[in-house]
PDB file of C-alpha atoms in Angstrom:
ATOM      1  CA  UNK A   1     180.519 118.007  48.990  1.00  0.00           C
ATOM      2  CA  UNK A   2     178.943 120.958  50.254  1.00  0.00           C
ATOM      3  CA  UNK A   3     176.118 119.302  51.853  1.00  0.00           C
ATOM      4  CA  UNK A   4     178.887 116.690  53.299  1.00  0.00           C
ATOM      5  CA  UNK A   5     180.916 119.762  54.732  1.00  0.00           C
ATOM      6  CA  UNK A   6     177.976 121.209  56.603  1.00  0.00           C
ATOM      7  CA  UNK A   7     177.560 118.438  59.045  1.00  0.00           C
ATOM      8  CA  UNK A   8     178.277 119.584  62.531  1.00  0.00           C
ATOM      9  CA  UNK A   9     181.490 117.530  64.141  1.00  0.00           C
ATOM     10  CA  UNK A  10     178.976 117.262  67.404  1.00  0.00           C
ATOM     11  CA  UNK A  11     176.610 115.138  65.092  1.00  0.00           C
ATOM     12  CA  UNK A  12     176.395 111.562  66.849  1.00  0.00           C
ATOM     13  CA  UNK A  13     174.373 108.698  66.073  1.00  0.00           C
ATOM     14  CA  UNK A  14     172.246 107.142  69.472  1.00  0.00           C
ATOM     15  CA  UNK A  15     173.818 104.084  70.478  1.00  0.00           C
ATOM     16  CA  UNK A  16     171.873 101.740  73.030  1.00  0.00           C
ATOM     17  CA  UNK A  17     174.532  99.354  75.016  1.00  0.00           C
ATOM     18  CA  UNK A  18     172.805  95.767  74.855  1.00  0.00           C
ATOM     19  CA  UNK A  19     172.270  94.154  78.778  1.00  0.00           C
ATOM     20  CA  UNK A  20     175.011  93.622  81.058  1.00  0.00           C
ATOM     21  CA  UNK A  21     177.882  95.042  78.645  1.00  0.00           C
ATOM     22  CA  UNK A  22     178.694  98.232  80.322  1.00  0.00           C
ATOM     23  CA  UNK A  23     178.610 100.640  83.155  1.00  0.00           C
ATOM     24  CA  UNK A  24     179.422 104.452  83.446  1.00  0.00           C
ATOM     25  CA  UNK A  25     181.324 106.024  86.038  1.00  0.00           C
ATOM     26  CA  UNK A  26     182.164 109.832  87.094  1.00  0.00           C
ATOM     27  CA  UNK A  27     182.515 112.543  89.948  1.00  0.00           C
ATOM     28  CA  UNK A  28     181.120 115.874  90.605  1.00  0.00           C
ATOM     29  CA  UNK A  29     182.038 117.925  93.810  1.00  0.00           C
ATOM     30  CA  UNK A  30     179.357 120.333  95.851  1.00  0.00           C
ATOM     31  CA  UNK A  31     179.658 122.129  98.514  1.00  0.00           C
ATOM     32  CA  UNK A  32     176.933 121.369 101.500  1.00  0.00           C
ATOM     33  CA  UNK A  33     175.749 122.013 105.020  1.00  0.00           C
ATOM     34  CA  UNK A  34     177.576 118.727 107.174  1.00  0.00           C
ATOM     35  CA  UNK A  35     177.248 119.102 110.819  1.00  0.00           C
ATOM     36  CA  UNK A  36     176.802 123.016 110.244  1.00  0.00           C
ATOM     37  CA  UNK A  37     179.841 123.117 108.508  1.00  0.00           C
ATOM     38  CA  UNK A  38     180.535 124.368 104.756  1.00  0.00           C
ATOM     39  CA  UNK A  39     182.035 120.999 103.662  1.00  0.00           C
ATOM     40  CA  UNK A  40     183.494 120.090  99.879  1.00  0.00           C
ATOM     41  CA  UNK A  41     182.259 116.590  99.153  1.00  0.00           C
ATOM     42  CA  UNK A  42     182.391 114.237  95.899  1.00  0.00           C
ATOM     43  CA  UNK A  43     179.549 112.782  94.442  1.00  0.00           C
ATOM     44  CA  UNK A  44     180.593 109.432  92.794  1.00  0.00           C
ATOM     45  CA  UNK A  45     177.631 108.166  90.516  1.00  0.00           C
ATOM     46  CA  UNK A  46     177.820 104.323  88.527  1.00  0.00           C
ATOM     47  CA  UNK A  47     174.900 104.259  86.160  1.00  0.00           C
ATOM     48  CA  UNK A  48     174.056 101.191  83.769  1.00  0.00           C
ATOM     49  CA  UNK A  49     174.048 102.006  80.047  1.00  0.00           C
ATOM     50  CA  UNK A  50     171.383  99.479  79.286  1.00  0.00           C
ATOM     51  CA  UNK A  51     168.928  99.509  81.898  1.00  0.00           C
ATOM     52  CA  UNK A  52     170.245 103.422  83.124  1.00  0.00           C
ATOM     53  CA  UNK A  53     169.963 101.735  86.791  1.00  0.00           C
ATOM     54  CA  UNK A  54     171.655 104.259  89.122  1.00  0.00           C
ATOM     55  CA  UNK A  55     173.650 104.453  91.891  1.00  0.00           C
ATOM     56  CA  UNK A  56     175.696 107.390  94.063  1.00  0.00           C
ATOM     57  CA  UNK A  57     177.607 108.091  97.149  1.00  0.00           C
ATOM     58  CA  UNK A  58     179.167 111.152  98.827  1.00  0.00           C
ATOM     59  CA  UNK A  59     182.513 111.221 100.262  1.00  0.00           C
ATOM     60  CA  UNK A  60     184.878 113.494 101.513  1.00  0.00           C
ATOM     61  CA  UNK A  61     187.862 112.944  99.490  1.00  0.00           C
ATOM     62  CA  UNK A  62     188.669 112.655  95.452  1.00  0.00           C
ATOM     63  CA  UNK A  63     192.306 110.263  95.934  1.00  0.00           C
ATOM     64  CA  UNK A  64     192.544 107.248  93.933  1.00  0.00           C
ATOM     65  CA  UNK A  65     191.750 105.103  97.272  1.00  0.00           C
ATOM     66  CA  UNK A  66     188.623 107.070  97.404  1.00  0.00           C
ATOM     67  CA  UNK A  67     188.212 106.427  93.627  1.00  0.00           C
ATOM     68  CA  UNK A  68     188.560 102.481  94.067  1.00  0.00           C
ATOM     69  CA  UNK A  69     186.332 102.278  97.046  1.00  0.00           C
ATOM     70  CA  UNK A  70     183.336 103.859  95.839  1.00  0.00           C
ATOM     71  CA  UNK A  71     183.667 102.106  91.949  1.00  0.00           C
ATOM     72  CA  UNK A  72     183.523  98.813  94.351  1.00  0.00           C
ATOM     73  CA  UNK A  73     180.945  99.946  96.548  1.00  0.00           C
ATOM     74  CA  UNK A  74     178.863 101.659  93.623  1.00  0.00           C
ATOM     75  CA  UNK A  75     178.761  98.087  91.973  1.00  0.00           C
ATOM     76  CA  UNK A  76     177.781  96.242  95.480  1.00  0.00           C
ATOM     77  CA  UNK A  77     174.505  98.528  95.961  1.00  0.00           C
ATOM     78  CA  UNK A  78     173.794  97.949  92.162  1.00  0.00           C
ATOM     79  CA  UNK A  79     173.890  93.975  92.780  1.00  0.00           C
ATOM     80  CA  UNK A  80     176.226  93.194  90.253  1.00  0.00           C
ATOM     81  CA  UNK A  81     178.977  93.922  87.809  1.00  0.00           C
ATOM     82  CA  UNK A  82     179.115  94.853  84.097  1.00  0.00           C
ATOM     83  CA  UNK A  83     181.515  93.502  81.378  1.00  0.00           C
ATOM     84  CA  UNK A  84     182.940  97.212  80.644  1.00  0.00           C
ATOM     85  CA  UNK A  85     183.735  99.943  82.912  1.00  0.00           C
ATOM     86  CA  UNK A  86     183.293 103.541  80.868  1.00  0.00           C
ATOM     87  CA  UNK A  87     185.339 106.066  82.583  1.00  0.00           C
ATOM     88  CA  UNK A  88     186.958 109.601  82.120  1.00  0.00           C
ATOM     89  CA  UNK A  89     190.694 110.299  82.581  1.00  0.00           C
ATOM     90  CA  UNK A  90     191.572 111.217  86.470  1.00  0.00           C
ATOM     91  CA  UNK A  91     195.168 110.155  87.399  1.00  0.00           C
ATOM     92  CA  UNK A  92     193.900 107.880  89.549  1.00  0.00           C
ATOM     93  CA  UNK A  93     192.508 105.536  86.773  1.00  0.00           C
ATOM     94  CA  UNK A  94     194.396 106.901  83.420  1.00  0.00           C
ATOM     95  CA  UNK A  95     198.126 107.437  83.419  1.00  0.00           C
ATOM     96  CA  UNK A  96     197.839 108.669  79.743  1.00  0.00           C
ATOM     97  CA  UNK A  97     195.615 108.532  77.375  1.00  0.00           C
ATOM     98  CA  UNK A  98     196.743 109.823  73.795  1.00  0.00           C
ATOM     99  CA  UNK A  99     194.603 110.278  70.601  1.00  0.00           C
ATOM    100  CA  UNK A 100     195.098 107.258  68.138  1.00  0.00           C
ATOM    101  CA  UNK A 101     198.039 105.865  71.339  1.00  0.00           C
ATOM    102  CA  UNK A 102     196.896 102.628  73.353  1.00  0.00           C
ATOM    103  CA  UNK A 103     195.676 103.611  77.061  1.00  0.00           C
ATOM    104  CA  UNK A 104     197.904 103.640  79.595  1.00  0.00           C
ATOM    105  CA  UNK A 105     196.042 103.016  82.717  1.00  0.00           C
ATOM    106  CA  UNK A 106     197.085 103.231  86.347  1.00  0.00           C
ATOM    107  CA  UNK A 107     198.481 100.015  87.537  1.00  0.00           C
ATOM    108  CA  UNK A 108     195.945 100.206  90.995  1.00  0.00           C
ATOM    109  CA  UNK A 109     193.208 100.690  88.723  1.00  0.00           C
ATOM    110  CA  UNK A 110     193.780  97.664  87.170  1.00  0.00           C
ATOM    111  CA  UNK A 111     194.061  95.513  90.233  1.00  0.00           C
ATOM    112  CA  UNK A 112     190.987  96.902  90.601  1.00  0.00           C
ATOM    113  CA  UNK A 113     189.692  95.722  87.273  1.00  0.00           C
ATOM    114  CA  UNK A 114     191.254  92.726  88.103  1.00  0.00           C
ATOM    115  CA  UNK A 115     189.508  92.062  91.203  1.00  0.00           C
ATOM    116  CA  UNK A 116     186.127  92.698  89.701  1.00  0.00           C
ATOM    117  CA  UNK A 117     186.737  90.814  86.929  1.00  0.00           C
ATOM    118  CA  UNK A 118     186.097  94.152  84.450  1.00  0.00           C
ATOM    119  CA  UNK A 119     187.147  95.581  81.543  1.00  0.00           C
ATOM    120  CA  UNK A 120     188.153  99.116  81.853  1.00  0.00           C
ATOM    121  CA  UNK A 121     187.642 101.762  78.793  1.00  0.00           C
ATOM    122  CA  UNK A 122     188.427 104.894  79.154  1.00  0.00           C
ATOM    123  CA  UNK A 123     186.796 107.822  77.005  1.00  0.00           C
ATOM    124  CA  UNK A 124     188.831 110.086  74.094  1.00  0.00           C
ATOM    125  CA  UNK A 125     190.507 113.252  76.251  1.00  0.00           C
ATOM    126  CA  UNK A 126     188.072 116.461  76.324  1.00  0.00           C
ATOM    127  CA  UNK A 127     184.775 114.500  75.028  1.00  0.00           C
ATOM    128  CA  UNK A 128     182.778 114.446  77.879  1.00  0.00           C
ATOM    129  CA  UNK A 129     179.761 113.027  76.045  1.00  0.00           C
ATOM    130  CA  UNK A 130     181.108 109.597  75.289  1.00  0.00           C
ATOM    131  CA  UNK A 131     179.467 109.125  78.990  1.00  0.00           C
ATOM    132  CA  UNK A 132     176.677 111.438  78.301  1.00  0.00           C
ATOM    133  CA  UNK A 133     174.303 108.716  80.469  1.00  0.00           C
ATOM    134  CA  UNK A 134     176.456 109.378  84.082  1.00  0.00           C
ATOM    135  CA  UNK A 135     177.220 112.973  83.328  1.00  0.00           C
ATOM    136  CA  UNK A 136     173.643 113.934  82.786  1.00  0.00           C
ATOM    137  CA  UNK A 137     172.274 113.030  85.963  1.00  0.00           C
ATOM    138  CA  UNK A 138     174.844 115.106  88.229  1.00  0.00           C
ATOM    139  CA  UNK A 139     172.709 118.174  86.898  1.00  0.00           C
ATOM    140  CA  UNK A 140     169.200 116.189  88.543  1.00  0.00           C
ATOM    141  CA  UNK A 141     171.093 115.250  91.301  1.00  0.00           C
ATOM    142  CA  UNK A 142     172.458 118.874  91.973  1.00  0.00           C
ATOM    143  CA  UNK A 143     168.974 120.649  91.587  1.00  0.00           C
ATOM    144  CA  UNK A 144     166.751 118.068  93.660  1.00  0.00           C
ATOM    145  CA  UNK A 145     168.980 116.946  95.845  1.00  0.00           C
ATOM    146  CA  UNK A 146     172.037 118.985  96.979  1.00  0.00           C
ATOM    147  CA  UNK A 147     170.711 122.678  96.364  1.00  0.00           C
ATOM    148  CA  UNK A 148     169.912 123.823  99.899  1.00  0.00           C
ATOM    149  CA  UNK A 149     170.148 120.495 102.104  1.00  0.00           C
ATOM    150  CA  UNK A 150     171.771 119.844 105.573  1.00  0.00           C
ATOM    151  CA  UNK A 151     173.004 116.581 107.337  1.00  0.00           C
ATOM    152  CA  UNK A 152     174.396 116.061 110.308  1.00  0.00           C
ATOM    153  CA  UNK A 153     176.871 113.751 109.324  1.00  0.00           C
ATOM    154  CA  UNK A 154     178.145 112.169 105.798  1.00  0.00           C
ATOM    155  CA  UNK A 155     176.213 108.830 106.904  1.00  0.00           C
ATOM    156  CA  UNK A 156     173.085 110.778 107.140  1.00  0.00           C
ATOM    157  CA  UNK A 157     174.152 112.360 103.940  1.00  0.00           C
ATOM    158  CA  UNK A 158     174.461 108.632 102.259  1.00  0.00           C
ATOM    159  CA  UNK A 159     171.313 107.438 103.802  1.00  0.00           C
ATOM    160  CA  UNK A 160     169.667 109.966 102.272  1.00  0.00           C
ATOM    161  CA  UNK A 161     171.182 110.099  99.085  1.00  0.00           C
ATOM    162  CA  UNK A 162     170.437 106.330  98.851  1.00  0.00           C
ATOM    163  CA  UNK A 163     166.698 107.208  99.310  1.00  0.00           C
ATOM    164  CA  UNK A 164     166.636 109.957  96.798  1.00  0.00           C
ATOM    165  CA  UNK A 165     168.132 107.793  93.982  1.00  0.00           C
ATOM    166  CA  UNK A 166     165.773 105.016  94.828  1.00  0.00           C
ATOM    167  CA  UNK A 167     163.078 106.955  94.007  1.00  0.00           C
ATOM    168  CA  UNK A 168     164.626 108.055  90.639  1.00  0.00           C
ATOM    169  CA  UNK A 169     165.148 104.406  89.968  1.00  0.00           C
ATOM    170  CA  UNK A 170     161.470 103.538  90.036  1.00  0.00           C
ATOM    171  CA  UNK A 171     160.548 106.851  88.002  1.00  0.00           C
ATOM    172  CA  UNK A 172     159.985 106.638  84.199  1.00  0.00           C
ATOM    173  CA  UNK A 173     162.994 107.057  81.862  1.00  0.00           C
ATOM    174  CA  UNK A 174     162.646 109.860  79.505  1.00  0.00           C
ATOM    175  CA  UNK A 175     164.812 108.061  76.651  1.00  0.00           C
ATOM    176  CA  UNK A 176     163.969 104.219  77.403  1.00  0.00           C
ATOM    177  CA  UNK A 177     160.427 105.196  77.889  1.00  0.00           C
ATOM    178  CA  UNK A 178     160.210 102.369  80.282  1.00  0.00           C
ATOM    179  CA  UNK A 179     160.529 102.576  84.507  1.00  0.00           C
ATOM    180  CA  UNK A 180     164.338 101.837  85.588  1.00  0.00           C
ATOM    181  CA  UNK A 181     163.874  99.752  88.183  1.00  0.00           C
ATOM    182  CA  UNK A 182     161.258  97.349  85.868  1.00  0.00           C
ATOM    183  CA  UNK A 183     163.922  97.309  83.362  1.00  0.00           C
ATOM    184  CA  UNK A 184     167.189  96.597  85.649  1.00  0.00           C
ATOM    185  CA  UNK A 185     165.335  93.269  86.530  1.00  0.00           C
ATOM    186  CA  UNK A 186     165.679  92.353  82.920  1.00  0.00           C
ATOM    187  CA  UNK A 187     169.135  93.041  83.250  1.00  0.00           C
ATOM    188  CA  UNK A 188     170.252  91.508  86.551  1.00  0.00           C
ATOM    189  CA  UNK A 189     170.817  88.036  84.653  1.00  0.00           C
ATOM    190  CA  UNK A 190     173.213  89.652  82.556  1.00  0.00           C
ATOM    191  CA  UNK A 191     175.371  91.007  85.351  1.00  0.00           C
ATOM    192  CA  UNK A 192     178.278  89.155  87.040  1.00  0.00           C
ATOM    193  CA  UNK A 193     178.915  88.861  90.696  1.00  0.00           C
ATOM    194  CA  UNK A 194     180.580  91.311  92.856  1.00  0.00           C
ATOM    195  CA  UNK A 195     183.302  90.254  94.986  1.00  0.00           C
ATOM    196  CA  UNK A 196     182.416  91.214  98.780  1.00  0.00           C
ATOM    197  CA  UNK A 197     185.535  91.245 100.205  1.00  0.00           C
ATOM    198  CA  UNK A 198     186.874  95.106 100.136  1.00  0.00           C
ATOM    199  CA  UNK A 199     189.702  96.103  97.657  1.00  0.00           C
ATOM    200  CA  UNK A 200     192.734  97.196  99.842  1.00  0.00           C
ATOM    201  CA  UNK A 201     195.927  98.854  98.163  1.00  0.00           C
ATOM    202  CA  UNK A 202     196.685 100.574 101.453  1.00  0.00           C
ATOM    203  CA  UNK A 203     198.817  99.047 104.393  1.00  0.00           C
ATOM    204  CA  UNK A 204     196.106  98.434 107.410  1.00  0.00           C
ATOM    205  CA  UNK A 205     197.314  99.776 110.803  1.00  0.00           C
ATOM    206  CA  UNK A 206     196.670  97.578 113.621  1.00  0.00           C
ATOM    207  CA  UNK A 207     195.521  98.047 117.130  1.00  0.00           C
ATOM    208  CA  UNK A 208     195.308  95.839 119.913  1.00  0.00           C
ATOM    209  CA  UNK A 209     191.511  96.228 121.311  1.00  0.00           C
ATOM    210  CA  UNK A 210     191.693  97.016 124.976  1.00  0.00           C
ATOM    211  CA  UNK A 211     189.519  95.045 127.922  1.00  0.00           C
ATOM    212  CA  UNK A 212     186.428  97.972 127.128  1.00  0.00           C
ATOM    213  CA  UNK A 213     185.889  96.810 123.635  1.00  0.00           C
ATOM    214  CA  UNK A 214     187.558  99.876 122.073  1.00  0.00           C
ATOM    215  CA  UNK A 215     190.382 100.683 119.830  1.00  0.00           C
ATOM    216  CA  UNK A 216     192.056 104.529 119.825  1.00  0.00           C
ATOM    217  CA  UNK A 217     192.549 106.609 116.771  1.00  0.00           C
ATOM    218  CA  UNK A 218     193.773 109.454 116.704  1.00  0.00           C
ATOM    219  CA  UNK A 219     193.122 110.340 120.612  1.00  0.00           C
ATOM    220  CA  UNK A 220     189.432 108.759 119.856  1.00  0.00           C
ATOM    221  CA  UNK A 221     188.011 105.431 121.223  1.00  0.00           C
ATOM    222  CA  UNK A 222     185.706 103.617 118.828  1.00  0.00           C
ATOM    223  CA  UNK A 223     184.226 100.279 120.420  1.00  0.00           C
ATOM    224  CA  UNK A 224     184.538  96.755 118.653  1.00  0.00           C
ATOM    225  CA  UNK A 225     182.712  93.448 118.878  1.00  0.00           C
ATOM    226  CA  UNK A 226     183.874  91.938 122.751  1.00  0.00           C
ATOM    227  CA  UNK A 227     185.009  88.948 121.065  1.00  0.00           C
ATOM    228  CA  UNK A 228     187.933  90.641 119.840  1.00  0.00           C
ATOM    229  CA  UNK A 229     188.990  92.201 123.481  1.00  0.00           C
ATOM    230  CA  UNK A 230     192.355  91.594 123.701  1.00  0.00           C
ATOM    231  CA  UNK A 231     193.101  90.452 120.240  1.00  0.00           C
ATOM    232  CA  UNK A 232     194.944  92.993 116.954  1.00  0.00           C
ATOM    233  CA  UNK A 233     192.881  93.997 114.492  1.00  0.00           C
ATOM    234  CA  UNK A 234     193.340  96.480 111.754  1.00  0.00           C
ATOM    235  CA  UNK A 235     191.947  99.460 110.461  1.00  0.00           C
ATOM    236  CA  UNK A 236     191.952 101.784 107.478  1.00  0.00           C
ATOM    237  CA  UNK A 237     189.920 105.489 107.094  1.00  0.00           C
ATOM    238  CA  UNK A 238     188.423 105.303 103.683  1.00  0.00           C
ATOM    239  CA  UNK A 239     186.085 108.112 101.430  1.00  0.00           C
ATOM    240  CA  UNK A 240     188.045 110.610 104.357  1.00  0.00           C
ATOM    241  CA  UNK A 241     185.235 110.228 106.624  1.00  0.00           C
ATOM    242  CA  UNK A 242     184.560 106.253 107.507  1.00  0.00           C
ATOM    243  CA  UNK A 243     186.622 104.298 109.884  1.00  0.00           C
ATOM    244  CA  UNK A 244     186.238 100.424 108.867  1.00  0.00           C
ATOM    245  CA  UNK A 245     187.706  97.571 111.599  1.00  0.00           C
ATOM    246  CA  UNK A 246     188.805  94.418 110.004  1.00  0.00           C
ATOM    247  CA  UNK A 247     189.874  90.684 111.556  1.00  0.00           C
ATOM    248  CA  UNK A 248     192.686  88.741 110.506  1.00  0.00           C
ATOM    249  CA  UNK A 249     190.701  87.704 108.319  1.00  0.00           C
ATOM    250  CA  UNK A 250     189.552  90.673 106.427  1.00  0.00           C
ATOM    251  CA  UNK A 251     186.409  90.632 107.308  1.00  0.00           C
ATOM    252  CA  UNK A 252     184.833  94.141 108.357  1.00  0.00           C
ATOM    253  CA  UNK A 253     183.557  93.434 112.167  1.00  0.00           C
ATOM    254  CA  UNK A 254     182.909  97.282 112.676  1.00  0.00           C
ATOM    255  CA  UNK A 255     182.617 100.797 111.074  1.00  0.00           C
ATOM    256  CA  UNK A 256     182.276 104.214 112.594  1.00  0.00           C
ATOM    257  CA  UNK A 257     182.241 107.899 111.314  1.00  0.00           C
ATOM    258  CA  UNK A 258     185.600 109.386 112.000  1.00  0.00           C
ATOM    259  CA  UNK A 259     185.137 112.830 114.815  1.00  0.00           C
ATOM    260  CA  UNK A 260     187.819 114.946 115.710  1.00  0.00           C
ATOM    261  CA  UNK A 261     186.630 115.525 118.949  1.00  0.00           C
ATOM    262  CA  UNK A 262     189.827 114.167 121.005  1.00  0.00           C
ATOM    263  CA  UNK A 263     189.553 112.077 124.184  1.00  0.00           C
ATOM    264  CA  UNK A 264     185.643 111.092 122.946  1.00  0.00           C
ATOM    265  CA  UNK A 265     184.441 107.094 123.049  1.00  0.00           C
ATOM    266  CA  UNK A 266     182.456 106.347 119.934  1.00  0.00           C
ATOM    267  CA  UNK A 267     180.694 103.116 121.459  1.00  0.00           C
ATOM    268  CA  UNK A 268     178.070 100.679 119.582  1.00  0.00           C
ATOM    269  CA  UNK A 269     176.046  99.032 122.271  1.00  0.00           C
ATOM    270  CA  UNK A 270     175.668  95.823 120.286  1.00  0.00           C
ATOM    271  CA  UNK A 271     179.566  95.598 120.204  1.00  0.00           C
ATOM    272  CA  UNK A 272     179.013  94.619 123.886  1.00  0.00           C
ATOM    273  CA  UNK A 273     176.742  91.567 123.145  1.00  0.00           C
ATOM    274  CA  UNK A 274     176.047  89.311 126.652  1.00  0.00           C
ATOM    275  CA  UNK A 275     178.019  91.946 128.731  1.00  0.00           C
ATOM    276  CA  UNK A 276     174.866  93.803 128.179  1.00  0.00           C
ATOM    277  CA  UNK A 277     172.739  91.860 130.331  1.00  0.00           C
ATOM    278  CA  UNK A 278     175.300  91.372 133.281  1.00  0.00           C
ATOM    279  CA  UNK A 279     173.622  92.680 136.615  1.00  0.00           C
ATOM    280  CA  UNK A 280     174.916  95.846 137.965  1.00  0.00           C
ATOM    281  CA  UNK A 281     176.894  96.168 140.847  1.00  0.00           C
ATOM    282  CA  UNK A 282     175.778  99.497 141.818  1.00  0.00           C
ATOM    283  CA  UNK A 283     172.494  99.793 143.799  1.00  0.00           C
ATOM    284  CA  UNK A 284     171.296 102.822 142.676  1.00  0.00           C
ATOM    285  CA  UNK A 285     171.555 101.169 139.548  1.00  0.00           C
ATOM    286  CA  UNK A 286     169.778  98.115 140.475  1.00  0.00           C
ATOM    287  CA  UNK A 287     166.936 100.655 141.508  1.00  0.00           C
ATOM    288  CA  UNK A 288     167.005 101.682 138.538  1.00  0.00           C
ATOM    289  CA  UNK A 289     166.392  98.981 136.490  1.00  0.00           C
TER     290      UNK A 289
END
């Protein structure tokens, strides 16, 4: 009895999650250098539990669209979907969760369950460790990545961060004792597809593209594909910093980084297609060229 009673209550027993059965997901917010600006940004990190393939992205706000977009887009860059979704209790996902009480999770985060086909299990209240394998490497992350960096912009921040867990991906794994990326190819078979088609719970706005190729938010002009000149197409601002430009048929035909700079044309050359090759009309531009 005495021997029984001295057995710590943080005494757990190593449990390896067999291939394709589950995925961990969490947050952690920094503050960094964007554009020369002290900005707060979330880190959202999806890591396997098998395989401990990784993947993050930044973003500028924590809301539960923000939540839905990046579990979707976390799964896309890992190149496929797990049976189980671990996750910790944010409003966004977990309306309640009770000790020894059924969860009660948000009804958008089961659409979004729904629409990747995945079940969602959310950890017991205050015991951060049931998803020891995603929390962990927020601490990595923070030291070798975010501690004195600057970007000029949240896609260069992405691009980067992309880069930097790549390389921790084909690094050796202190607990499997094997390289991630070696191991994740084992894996892959065991993973179902991920839907491409983005998860909206928003209403889109719509904008009618004008004869320049561009569409106006917010006193800004962001150019389109020229097919679309004349036509509506909708938009939605998502992770607080990307714009993305659907079609009618929910396809996204464009994507810029929202500025605030009002009256400025955010233009894509390739969004101009033949029209770049028409001859100009002005002679010192025929010189020119």
């Amino acid at each position: 009895k005495e021997e029984k009673n001295n057995i710590s209550l943080k005494a757990t027993r190593r449990v390896e999650t067999p291939l394709g059965d589950q995925a961990q997901f969490d947050r952690a917010n920094y503050m960094m250098d964007i554009d020369g600006e002290k900005t707060q940004v979330y880190c959202f990190s999806l890591i396997l539990s098998a395989s401990r393939k990784k993947a993050i992205l930044f973003s500028k706000t924590c809301d539960g669209e923000a939540i839905y977009e990046a579990i979707h887009l976390l799964f896309k860059k890992i190149g496929g979907v797990t049976k189980e979704l671990l996750i910790d209790n944010p409003k966004a996902l977990v309306a309640l969760n009770k000790l020894g009480e059924e969860v009660d999770f948000n009804t958008n985060a089961l659409r979004l369950a729904h629409y990747l086909g995945i079940n969602l299990n959310a950890c017991n209240p205050y015991r951060a460790r049931t998803k020891g394998k995603v929390e962990r490497p927020f601490q990595y992350i923070e030291e070798q990545f975010v501690k004195g960096s600057k970007f000029d912009s949240m896609t260069k921040l992405n691009e980067a961060a992309d880069l930097f867990i790549d390389e921790a991906n084909n690094s050796l794994h202190r607990t499997t004792l094997r390289v991630t990326s070696e191991f994740f190819a084992e894996e892959i078979p065991h993973l179902c597809q991920v839907r491409m088609k983005p998860f909206i719970i928003g209403n889109l706005k719509e904008r009618k593209v004008s004869l320049d190729c561009y569409i106006s938010v917010d006193a800004v002009k962001y150019s389109v594909p020229v097919e679309y000149v004349g036509k509506k197409v909708s938009f939605r601002i998502t992770l607080g910093y990307k714009l993305e430009v659907f079609n009618k048929s929910l396809d996204i035909i464009a994507t810029h980084e929202i500025t605030n700079d009002k009256g400025k044309m955010i233009t894509v050359e390739r969004h101009y297609g033949d029209l770049n090759n028409i001859a100009p009309k002005s002679i010192p531009e025929i010189i020119r060229q």
